[in-house]
GROMACS .gro file of C-alpha atoms in nm:
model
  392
    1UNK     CA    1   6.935  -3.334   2.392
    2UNK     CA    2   6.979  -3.419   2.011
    3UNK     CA    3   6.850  -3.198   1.701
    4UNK     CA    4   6.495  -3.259   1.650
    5UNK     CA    5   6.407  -3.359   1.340
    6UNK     CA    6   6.250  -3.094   1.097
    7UNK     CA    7   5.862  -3.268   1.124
    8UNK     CA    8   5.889  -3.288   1.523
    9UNK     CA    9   6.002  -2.896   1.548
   10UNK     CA   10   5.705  -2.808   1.279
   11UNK     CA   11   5.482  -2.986   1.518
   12UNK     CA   12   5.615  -2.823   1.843
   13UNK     CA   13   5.607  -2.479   1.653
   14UNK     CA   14   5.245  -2.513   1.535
   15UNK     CA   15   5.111  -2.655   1.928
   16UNK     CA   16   5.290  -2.345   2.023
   17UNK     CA   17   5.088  -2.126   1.803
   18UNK     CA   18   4.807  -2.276   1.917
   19UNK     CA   19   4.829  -2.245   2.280
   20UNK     CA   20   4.935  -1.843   2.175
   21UNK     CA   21   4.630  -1.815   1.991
   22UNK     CA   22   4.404  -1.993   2.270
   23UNK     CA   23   4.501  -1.822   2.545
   24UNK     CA   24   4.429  -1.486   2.339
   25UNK     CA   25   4.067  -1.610   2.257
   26UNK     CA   26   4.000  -1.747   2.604
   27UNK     CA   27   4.080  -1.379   2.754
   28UNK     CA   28   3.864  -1.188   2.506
   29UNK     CA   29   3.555  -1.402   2.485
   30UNK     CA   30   3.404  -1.242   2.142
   31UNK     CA   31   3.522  -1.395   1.742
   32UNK     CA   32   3.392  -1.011   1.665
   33UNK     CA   33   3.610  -0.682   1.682
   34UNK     CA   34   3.609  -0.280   1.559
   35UNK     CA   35   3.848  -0.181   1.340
   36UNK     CA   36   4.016   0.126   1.230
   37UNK     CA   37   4.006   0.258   0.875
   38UNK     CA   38   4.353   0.061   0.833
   39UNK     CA   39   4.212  -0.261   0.963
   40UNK     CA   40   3.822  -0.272   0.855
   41UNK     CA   41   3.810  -0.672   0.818
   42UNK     CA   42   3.865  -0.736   1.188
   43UNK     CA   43   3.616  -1.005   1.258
   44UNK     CA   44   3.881  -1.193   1.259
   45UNK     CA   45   4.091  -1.057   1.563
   46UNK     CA   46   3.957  -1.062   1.938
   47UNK     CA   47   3.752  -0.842   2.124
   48UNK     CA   48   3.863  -0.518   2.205
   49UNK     CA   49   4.167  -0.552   1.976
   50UNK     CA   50   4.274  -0.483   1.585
   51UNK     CA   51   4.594  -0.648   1.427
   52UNK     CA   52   4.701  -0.299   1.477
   53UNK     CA   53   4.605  -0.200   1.772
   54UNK     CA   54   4.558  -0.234   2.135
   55UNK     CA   55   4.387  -0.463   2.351
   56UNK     CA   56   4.057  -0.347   2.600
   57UNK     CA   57   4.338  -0.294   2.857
   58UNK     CA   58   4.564  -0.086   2.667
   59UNK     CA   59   4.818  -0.297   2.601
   60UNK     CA   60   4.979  -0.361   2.229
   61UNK     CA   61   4.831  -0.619   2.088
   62UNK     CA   62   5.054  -0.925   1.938
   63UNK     CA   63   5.253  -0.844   1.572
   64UNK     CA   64   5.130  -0.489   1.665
   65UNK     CA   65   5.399  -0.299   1.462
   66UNK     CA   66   5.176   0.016   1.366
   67UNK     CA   67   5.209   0.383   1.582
   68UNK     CA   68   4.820   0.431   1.794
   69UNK     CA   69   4.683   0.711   1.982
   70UNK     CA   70   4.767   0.638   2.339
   71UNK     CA   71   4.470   0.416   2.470
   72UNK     CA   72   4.219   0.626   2.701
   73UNK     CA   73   4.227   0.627   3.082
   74UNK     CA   74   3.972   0.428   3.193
   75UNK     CA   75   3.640   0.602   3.312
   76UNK     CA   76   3.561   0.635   3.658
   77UNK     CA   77   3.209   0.642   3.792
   78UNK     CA   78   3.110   0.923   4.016
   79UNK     CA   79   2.728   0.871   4.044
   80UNK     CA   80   2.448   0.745   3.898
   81UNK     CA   81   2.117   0.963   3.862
   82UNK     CA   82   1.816   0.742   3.888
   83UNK     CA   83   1.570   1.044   3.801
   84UNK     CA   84   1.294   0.893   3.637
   85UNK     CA   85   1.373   1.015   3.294
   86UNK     CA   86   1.145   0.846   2.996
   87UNK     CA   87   1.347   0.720   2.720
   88UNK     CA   88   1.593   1.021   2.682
   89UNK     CA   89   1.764   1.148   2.370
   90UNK     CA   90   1.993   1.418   2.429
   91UNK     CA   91   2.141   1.621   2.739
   92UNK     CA   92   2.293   1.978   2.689
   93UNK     CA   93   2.438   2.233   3.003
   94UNK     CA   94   2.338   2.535   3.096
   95UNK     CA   95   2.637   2.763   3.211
   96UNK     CA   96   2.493   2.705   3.600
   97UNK     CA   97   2.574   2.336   3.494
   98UNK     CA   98   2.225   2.233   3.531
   99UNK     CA   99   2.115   1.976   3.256
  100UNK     CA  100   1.855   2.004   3.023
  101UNK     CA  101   1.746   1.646   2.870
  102UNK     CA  102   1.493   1.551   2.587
  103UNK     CA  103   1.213   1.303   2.640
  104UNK     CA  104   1.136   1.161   2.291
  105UNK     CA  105   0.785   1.026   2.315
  106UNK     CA  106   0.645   1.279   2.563
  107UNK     CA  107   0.814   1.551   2.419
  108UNK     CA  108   0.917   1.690   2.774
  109UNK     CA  109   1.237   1.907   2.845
  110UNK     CA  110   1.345   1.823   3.166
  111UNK     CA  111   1.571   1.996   3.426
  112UNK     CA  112   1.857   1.785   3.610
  113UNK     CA  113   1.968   1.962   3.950
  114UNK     CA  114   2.094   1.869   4.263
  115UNK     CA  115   2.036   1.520   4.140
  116UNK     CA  116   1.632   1.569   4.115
  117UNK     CA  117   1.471   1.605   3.778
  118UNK     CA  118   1.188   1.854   3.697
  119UNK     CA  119   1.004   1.916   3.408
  120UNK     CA  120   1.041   2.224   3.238
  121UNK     CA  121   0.809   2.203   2.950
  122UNK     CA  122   0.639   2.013   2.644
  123UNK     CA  123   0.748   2.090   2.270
  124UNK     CA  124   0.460   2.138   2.054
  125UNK     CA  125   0.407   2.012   1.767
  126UNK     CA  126   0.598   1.740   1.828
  127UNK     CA  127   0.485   1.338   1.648
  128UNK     CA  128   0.638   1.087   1.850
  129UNK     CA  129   0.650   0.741   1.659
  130UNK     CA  130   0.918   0.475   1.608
  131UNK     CA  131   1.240   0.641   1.638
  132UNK     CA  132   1.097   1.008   1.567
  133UNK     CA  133   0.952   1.259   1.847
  134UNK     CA  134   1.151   1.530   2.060
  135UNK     CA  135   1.513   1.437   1.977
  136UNK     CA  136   1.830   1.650   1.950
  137UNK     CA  137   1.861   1.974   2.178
  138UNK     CA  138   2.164   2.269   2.147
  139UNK     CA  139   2.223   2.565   2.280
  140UNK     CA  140   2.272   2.889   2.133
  141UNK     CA  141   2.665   3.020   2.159
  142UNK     CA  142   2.516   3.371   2.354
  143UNK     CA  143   2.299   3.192   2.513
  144UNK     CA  144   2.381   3.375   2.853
  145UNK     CA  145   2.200   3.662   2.650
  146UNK     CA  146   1.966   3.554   2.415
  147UNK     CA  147   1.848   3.239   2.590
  148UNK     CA  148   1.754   3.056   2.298
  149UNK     CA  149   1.733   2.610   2.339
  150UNK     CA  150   1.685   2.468   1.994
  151UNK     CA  151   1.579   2.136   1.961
  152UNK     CA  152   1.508   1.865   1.614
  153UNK     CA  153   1.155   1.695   1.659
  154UNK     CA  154   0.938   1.527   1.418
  155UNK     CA  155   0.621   1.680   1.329
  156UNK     CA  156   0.289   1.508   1.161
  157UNK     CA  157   0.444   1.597   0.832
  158UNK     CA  158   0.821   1.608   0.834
  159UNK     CA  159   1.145   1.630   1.070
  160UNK     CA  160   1.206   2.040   1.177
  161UNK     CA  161   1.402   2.271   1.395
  162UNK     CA  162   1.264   2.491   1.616
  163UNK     CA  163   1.356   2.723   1.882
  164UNK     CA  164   1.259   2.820   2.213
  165UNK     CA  165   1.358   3.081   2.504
  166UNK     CA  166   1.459   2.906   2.815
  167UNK     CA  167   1.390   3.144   3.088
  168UNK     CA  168   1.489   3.138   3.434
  169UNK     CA  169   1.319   3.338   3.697
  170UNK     CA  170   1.494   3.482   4.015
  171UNK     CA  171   1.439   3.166   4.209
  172UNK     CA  172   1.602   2.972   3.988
  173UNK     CA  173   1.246   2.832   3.824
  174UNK     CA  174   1.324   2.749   3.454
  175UNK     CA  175   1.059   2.806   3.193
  176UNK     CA  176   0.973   2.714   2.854
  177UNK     CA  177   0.916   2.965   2.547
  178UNK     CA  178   0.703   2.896   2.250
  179UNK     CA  179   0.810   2.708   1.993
  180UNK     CA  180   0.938   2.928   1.696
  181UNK     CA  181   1.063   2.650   1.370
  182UNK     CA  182   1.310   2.791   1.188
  183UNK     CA  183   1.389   2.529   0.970
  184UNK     CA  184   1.177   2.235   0.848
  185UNK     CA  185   1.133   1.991   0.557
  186UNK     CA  186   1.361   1.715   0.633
  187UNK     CA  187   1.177   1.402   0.552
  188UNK     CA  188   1.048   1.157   0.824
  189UNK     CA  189   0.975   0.815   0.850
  190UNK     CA  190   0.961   0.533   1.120
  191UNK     CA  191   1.310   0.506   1.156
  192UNK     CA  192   1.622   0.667   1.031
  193UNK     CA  193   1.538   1.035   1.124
  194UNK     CA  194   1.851   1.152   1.200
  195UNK     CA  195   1.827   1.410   1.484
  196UNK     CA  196   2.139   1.554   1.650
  197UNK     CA  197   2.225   1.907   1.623
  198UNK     CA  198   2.530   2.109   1.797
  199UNK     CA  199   2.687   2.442   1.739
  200UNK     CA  200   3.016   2.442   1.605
  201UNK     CA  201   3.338   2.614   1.679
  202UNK     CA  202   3.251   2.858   1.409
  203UNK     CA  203   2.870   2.942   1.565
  204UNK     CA  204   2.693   2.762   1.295
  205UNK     CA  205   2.446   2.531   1.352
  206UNK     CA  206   2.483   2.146   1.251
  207UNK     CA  207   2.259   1.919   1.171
  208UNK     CA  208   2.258   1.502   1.146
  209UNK     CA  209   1.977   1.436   0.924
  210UNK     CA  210   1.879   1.047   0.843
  211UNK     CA  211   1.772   0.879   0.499
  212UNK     CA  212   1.427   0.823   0.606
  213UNK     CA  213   1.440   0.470   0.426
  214UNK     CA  214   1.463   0.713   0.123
  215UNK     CA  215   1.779   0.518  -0.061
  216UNK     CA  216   1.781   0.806  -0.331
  217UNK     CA  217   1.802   1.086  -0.062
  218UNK     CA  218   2.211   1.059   0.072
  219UNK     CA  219   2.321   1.116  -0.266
  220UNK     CA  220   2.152   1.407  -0.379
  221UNK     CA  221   2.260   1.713  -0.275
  222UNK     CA  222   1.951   1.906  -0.328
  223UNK     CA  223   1.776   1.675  -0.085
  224UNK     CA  224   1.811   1.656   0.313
  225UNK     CA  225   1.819   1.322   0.408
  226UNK     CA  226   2.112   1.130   0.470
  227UNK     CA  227   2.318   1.442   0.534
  228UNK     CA  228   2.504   1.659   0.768
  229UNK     CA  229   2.372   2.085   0.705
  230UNK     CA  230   2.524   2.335   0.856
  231UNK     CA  231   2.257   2.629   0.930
  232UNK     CA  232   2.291   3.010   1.078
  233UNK     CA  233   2.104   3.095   1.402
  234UNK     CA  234   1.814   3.181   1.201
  235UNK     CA  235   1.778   2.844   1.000
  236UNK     CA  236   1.925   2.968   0.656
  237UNK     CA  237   2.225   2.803   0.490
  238UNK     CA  238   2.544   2.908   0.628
  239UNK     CA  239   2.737   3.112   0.398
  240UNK     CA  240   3.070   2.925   0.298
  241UNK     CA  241   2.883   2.574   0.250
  242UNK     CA  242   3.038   2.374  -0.025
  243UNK     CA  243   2.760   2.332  -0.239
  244UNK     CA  244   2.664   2.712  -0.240
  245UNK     CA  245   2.355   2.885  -0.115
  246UNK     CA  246   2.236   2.524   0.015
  247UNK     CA  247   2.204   2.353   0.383
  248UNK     CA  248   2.450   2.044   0.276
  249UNK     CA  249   2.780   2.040   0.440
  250UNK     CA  250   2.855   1.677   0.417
  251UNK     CA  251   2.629   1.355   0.208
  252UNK     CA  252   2.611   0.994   0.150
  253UNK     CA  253   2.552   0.906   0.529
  254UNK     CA  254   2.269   0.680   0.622
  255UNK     CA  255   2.205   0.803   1.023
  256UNK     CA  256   2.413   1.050   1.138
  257UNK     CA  257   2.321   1.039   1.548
  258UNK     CA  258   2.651   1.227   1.690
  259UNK     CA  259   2.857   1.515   1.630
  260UNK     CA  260   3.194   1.635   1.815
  261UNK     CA  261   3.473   1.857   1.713
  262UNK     CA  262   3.802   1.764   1.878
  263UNK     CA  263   4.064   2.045   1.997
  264UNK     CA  264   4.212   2.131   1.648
  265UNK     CA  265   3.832   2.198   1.530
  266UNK     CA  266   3.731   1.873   1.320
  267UNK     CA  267   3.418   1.794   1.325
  268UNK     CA  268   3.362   1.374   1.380
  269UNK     CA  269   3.006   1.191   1.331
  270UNK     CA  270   2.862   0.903   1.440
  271UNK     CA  271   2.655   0.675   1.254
  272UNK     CA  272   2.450   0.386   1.228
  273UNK     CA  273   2.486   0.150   0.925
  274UNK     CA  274   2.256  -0.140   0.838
  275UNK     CA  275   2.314  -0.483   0.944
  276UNK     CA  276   2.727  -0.439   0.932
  277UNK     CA  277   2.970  -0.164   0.922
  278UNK     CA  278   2.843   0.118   1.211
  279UNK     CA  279   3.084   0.432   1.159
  280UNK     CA  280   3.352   0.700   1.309
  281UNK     CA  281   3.373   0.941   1.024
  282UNK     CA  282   3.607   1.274   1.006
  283UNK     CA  283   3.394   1.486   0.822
  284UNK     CA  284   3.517   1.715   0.516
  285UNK     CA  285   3.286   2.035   0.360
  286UNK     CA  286   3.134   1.834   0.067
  287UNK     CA  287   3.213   1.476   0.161
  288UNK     CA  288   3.047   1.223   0.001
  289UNK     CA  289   3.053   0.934   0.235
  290UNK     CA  290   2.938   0.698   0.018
  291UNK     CA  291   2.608   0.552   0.187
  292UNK     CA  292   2.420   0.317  -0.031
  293UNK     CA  293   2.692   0.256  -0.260
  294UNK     CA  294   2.915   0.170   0.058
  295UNK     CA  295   2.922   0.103   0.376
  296UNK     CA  296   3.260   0.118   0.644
  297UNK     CA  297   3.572   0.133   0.477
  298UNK     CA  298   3.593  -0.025   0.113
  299UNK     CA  299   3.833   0.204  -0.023
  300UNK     CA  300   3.632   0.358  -0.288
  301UNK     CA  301   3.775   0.587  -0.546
  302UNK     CA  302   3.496   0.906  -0.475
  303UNK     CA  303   3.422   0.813  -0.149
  304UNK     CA  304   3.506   0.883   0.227
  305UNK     CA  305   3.633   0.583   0.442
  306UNK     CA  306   3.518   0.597   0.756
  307UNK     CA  307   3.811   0.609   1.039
  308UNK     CA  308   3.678   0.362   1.289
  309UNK     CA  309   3.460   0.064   1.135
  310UNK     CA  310   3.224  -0.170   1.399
  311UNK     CA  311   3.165  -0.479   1.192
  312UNK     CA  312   2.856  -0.613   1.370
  313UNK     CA  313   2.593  -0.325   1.509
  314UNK     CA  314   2.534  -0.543   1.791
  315UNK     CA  315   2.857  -0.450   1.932
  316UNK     CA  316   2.756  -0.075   1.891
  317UNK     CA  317   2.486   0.123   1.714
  318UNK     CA  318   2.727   0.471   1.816
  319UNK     CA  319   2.474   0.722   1.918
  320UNK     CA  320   2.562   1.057   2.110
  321UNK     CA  321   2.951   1.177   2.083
  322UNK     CA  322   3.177   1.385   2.280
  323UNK     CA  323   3.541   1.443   2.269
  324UNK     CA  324   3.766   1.491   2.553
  325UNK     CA  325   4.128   1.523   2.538
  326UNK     CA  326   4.183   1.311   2.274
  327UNK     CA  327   3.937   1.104   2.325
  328UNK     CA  328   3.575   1.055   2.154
  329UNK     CA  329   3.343   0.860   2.333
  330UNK     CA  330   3.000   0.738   2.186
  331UNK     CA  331   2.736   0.574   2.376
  332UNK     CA  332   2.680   0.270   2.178
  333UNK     CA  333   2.284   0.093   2.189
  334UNK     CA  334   2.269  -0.221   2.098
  335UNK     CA  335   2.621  -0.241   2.180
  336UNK     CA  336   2.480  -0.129   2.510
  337UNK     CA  337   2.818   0.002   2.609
  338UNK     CA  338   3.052   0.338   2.587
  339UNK     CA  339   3.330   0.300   2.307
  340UNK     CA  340   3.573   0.514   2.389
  341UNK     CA  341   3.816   0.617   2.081
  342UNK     CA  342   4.155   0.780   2.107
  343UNK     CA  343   4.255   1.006   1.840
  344UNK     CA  344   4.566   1.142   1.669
  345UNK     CA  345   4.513   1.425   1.397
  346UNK     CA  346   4.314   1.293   1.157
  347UNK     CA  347   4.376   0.935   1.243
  348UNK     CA  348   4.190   0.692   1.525
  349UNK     CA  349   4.309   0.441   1.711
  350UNK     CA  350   4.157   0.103   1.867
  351UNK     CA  351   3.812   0.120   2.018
  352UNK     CA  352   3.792   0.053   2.361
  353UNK     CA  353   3.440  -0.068   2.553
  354UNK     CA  354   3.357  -0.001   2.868
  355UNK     CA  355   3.055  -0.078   3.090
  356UNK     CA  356   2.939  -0.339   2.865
  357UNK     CA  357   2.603  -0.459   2.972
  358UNK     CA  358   2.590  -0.264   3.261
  359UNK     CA  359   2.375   0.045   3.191
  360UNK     CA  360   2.174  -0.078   2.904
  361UNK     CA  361   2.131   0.110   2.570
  362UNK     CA  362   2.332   0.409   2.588
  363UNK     CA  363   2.166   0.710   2.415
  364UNK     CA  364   2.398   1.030   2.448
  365UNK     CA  365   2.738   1.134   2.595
  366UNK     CA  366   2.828   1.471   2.667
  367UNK     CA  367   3.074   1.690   2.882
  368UNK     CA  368   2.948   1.878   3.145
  369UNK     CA  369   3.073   2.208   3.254
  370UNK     CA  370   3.253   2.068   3.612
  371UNK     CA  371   3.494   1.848   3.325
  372UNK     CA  372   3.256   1.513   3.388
  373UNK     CA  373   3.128   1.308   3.132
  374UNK     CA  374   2.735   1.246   3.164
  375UNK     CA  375   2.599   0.939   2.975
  376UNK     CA  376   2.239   0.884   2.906
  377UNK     CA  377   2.084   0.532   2.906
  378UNK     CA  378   1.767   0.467   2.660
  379UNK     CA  379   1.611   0.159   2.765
  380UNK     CA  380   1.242   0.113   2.855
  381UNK     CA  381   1.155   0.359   3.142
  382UNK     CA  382   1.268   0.507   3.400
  383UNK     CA  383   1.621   0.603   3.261
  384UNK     CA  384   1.873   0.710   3.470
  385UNK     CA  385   2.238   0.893   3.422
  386UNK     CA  386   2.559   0.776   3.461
  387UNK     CA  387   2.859   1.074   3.526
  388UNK     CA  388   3.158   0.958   3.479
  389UNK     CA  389   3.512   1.118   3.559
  390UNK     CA  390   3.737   1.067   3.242
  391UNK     CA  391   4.009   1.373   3.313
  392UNK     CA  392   4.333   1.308   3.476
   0.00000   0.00000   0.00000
C-alpha cells in the first residue's frame, strides 16, 4: 500500500475517534455524569464515568491517567422486606439486630423482626407536613444500659430533638417511653428541614440541620439552619466545638440528610443542593461549605469543595449514608438508585450506581449488626427493605 496522503490519514484518524467515542456513548446511555472534586464539570463524560475515573463496571475509563480508590464490589441482594412500612426515614439496630424504622407522617416507630414489622409506638408532638414529621432516629452509645432512642421531628413551631426509653420486656415486647426534648429551636419550614442525627466515634451527638428556605441561616454561625451541631447526650453544645460554647460544628450547607464516619474517624455528609450540584462533603470542625454563595466544587478561596459533585439531582438527591470498608453508600431519591463511593483518605473516587430504577426513591442506608447493608425505599406506601450483602 502507498503513504496516504496527510488529508486522507486526518480523515481516517477523526472516523476513528468517532467510532471510539460512539461506541462509549452507546454503552452508557446518559450525556450526564458525577464527578469528583477533581473533575466537577463532568456533564460532559458518560454515565457512570469521570475523565478520571472508572466506568459503572469498574474498569479505567479511557485517558484515565489519575490513581482511584479501588471501585466497590458490587452489592448482592439477600432479601427484600415487603413490611408495609409508610414512607420511612431512617432505620437504626438494636444490639439483638432488630430494626427500629421512622414513619414520617404517622410518626410511628416501628419494629423489624423475623421479617414482620410491628409498631412500637407514636412520637408526640410530632407536625408532619411536606418534608417535616418523625425523621432521623440514633441510638445512645450505652444504650444496652440506659436505653435511650433519640429521634429529630418537627413540631407545630420548630424542628427538635427528643428522647425516649425503648424498653423491652422479658418476651421480647418492645415499648415506647415518653418523649423527653432535649434540644429544640431549629427552624422549620415545608422543605429543607434537615433531619439526620448519629453518634459519633467520640459519643457526641450530630446533627444535619436544613436552611429552612432561610438563605441568611447557613452562614451565620449563631443560627441553626443550614448546619451540622454536634450536641452531648443531654442536648448542650459539646465542649471542644469550634465556635465555642455553641451547637455549630460545621456551616454553609443547604440539606445535610446523611452522616458517616469512615474507619480513620472522618465524618462525611450528604447533601442535597438546588437544581445542580448534590454533594459528598468531608467535613472539618468549623467548615464553611459555602452554601448560597456556592454550590459543588467552584474552588472558592474560604470555602469547602465538596469531594464528590452530582451535576443533575435527578441522578441523585443523596439521602441516608453509611460507610463500609471503604466504601460510602447513599441512597439517592430522585436518582432512585444506591451510589456507592469508594474512598481513599481524604480523597473519593468515581461514583458507582446500582439498582437504578429498581427500588424507587431510596431514603436511608445503614449497616446492620450481621455486616449487611439495609436500604430503605421512600416512595408512596407500602415501603419495603432491601438488605444487601456488600462484604467480601
Amino acid at each position: 500500500m502507498g503513504r496516504l496522503s496527510p488529508e486522507r490519514r486526518d480523515r481516517l484518524m477523526r472516523a476513528s475517534a468517532l467510532v471510539l467515542l460512539l461506541s462509549l456513548t452507546g454503552c452508557t446511555g446518559s450525556p450526564s455524569s458525577p464527578g469528583t472534586a477533581e473533575t466537577p464539570n463532568a456533564s460532559a463524560t458518560q454515565e457512570g464515568t469521570t475523565t478520571s475515573g472508572t466506568t459503572a463496571s469498574g474498569t479505567s475509563a479511557p485517558g484515565s491517567s489519575q490513581t482511584t480508590p479501588a471501585s466497590p464490589r458490587i452489592p448482592e441482594v439477600a432479601q427484600k422486606l415487603d413490611v408495609g412500612l409508610q414512607l420511612p426515614w431512617s432505620v437504626v439496630f438494636l444490639p439483638n439486630g432488630t430494626a427500629v424504622v421512622s414513619e414520617r407522617d404517622s410518626a410511628q416507630v416501628k419494629s423489624i423482626r423475623n421479617g414482620e414489622a410491628t409498631t412500637i409506638g407514636e412520637v408526640s408532638g410530632v407536625d408532619p407536613g411536606g418534608e417535616g414529621g418523625l425523621l432521623g432516629l440514633a441510638l445512645s452509645p450505652d444504650f444496652a444500659t440506659d436505653r435511650w432512642l433519640y429521634a429529630y421531628f418537627t413540631s407545630p413551631s420548630d424542628n427538635r430533638i427528643a428522647r425516649m426509653k425503648l424498653t423491652e420486656d422479658s418476651g421480647g415486647q418492645l415499648a415506647l417511653g415518653e418523649a423527653e426534648v432535649i434540644f429544640s429551636g431549629m427552624s422549620k419550614a415545608s422543605t429543607h428541614n434537615g433531619g439526620r442525627i448519629r453518634f459519633g466515634p467520640d459519643g457526641f451527638l450530630y446533627v444535619g440541620t436544613g436552611d429552612s428556605q432561610r438563605r441568611e441561616q447557613p452562614q451565620d454561625t449563631n443560627a441553626l439552619g443550614g448546619k451540622i451541631l454536634r450536641l452531648t447526650a443531654e442536648g448542650r453544645p459539646a465542649p471542644g466545638n469550634p465556635f465555642g460554647d455553641n451547637p455549630v460544628y460545621s456551616y454553609g450547607h443547604r440539606n445535610v440528610q446523611g452522616l458517616a464516619w469512615d474507619s480513620d474517624g472522618r465524618l462525611w455528609a450528604s447533601e442535597f443542593g438546588p437544581d445542580v450540584d448534590d454533594e459528598l462533603n468531608l467535613i472539618t470542625p468549623g467548615g464553611n461549605y459555602g452554601w448560597p454563595t456556592v454550590t459543588g466544587a467552584p474552588g472558592r478561596s474560604g470555602l469547602i469543595d465538596a469531594k464528590v459533585v452530582w451535576p443533575s439531582t435527578s441522578d441523585a438527591s443523596p439521602s441516608g449514608l453509611e460507610i463500609v470498608d471503604g466504601i460510602a453508600y447513599t441512597g439517592a431519591l430522585r436518582g432512585q438508585r444506591l451510589w456507592a463511593v469508594p474512598l481513599e483518605g481524604e480523597n473519593a473516587g468515581t461514583p458507582v450506581a446500582y439498582f437504578t430504577g429498581q427500588y424507587g426513591r431510596l431514603r436511608d442506608v445503614a449497616r446492620a449488626p450481621d455486616g449487611t447493608l439495609w436500604v430503605i425505599s421512600n416512595n408512596r406506601n407500602p415501603d419495603f427493605a432491601v438488605i444487601l450483602k456488600v462484604g467480601p
